[in-house]
């Protein structure tokens, strides 16, 4: 298997790709300590921002990272036949209190899949559900076609 062609995605291709997908891997970093989790998101292609609901318990590692204002990187990717595509967004997460949500932001949060509470060992009352926005400082995409004939 050899790389046949690798190209950078245009802004329009990135926006289209992100609008068609709803999940990715969110990586958070503080000093030398990384943390990565699968998440679902809503994407506003006009503002080029991501919206997500992050669920945690008060004592969880995720909560500790979120409270430390970590750097964030969101990776969204797929593979269709012999084409791989990925988009990487890098920036900081901003916690948005529900009382401060605009109607446009509420629409974007509505596009993010709701967390599945059934997967949590704790009851709903023990979970913190917080709303975040990621306004990327950088947003890049790549398309790689591979030749599977070799």
C-alpha positions as CSV (number, residue, x, y, z in Angstrom):
1,X,0.0,0.0,0.0
2,X,1.5,3.3,-1.1
3,X,0.3,6.9,-0.8
4,X,-0.9,7.8,-4.3
5,X,-1.7,11.5,-3.5
6,X,-1.9,13.7,-0.5
7,X,-3.5,17.1,-0.6
8,X,-4.5,19.8,1.8
9,X,-8.3,20.4,2.1
10,X,-9.7,23.8,1.2
11,X,-11.7,25.8,3.8
12,X,-14.9,24.8,2.0
13,X,-13.9,21.1,2.0
14,X,-13.1,21.3,5.7
15,X,-16.4,22.9,6.5
16,X,-18.3,20.4,4.5
17,X,-16.4,17.5,6.1
18,X,-17.0,18.7,9.6
19,X,-20.7,19.4,8.9
20,X,-21.1,15.7,7.7
21,X,-19.5,14.3,10.9
22,X,-20.5,14.5,14.5
23,X,-17.7,12.7,16.4
24,X,-14.0,13.0,17.0
25,X,-11.3,12.7,19.5
26,X,-10.7,15.7,21.9
27,X,-7.2,15.8,23.4
28,X,-6.4,18.1,26.3
29,X,-3.0,18.9,27.6
30,X,-1.6,20.6,30.7
31,X,2.2,20.7,31.1
32,X,3.4,17.2,30.2
33,X,0.1,15.4,31.0
34,X,-2.1,14.5,28.0
35,X,-5.8,13.4,28.1
36,X,-7.8,12.2,25.1
37,X,-11.5,11.3,24.9
38,X,-14.0,10.5,22.1
39,X,-16.7,13.2,21.9
40,X,-19.6,14.3,19.8
41,X,-19.9,17.9,18.5
42,X,-22.0,20.4,16.7
43,X,-20.2,22.6,14.1
44,X,-21.0,26.1,13.0
45,X,-19.5,26.4,9.5
46,X,-20.2,30.1,9.3
47,X,-18.3,31.0,12.5
48,X,-16.0,27.9,12.2
49,X,-16.6,26.9,15.8
50,X,-17.3,23.7,17.6
51,X,-19.9,23.1,20.3
52,X,-19.9,20.2,22.7
53,X,-21.5,18.9,25.9
54,X,-18.9,17.3,28.1
55,X,-20.1,15.0,30.9
56,X,-18.0,14.2,34.0
57,X,-18.2,13.5,37.7
58,X,-16.8,16.0,40.2
59,X,-13.8,13.8,41.0
60,X,-13.0,12.6,37.5
61,X,-9.8,13.1,35.6
62,X,-11.7,14.8,32.8
63,X,-13.1,17.4,35.3
64,X,-9.5,18.1,36.6
65,X,-8.3,18.7,33.1
66,X,-11.2,21.0,32.1
67,X,-10.8,23.1,35.3
68,X,-7.1,23.7,34.4
69,X,-7.9,25.6,31.1
70,X,-5.9,23.1,29.0
71,X,-4.8,23.5,25.4
72,X,-7.2,21.5,23.2
73,X,-7.0,19.6,19.9
74,X,-10.0,18.0,18.2
75,X,-9.3,15.4,15.5
76,X,-12.1,14.3,13.2
77,X,-11.3,11.6,10.6
78,X,-12.8,9.0,8.3
79,X,-11.8,6.4,5.8
80,X,-13.9,5.7,2.7
81,X,-12.6,3.0,0.3
82,X,-9.0,4.1,-0.4
83,X,-9.3,7.7,0.8
84,X,-8.4,8.9,4.3
85,X,-9.5,12.4,5.4
86,X,-8.8,14.2,8.7
87,X,-9.3,17.6,10.1
88,X,-7.4,19.0,13.1
89,X,-8.7,22.0,15.2
90,X,-6.4,23.5,17.8
91,X,-7.3,26.1,20.4
92,X,-8.8,26.5,23.9
93,X,-12.1,25.4,25.2
94,X,-14.5,28.0,26.6
95,X,-17.1,27.0,29.1
96,X,-20.4,28.7,28.3
97,X,-22.9,29.0,31.2
98,X,-26.4,28.0,30.0
99,X,-27.8,31.4,31.0
100,X,-25.3,33.1,28.5
101,X,-26.2,31.0,25.5
102,X,-27.4,32.8,22.4
103,X,-30.2,31.3,20.2
104,X,-27.5,30.5,17.6
105,X,-25.4,28.6,20.1
106,X,-28.5,26.7,21.4
107,X,-29.0,25.5,17.8
108,X,-25.4,24.3,17.6
109,X,-25.6,22.5,20.9
110,X,-28.8,20.9,19.6
111,X,-26.7,19.5,16.7
112,X,-24.3,17.8,19.1
113,X,-25.4,14.3,20.1
114,X,-26.6,14.0,23.6
115,X,-24.5,11.9,26.0
116,X,-25.7,8.4,26.7
117,X,-26.3,8.4,30.4
118,X,-26.8,4.6,30.4
119,X,-23.0,4.2,30.0
120,X,-22.2,5.9,33.3
121,X,-22.0,3.9,36.5
122,X,-23.1,6.9,38.5
123,X,-26.7,8.2,38.4
124,X,-27.6,11.3,36.5
125,X,-27.6,13.4,39.7
126,X,-23.9,12.7,40.1
127,X,-23.0,13.9,36.6
128,X,-21.8,17.4,35.6
129,X,-22.9,18.3,32.1
130,X,-21.2,21.5,30.9
131,X,-21.3,23.2,27.5
132,X,-18.1,24.2,25.7
133,X,-17.1,26.1,22.6
134,X,-13.9,25.5,20.7
135,X,-13.0,28.5,18.5
136,X,-9.9,27.1,16.7
137,X,-6.7,29.1,16.5
138,X,-5.8,26.7,13.6
139,X,-8.0,24.5,11.5
140,X,-6.4,22.3,8.8
141,X,-7.5,19.2,6.8
142,X,-5.8,16.6,4.7
143,X,-7.0,14.1,2.2
144,X,-4.8,11.1,1.4
145,X,-5.5,8.6,-1.4
146,X,-3.7,5.3,-1.2
147,X,-3.0,2.8,-3.9
148,X,-4.0,-0.6,-2.5
149,X,-3.0,-2.5,-5.7
150,X,0.7,-2.6,-4.8
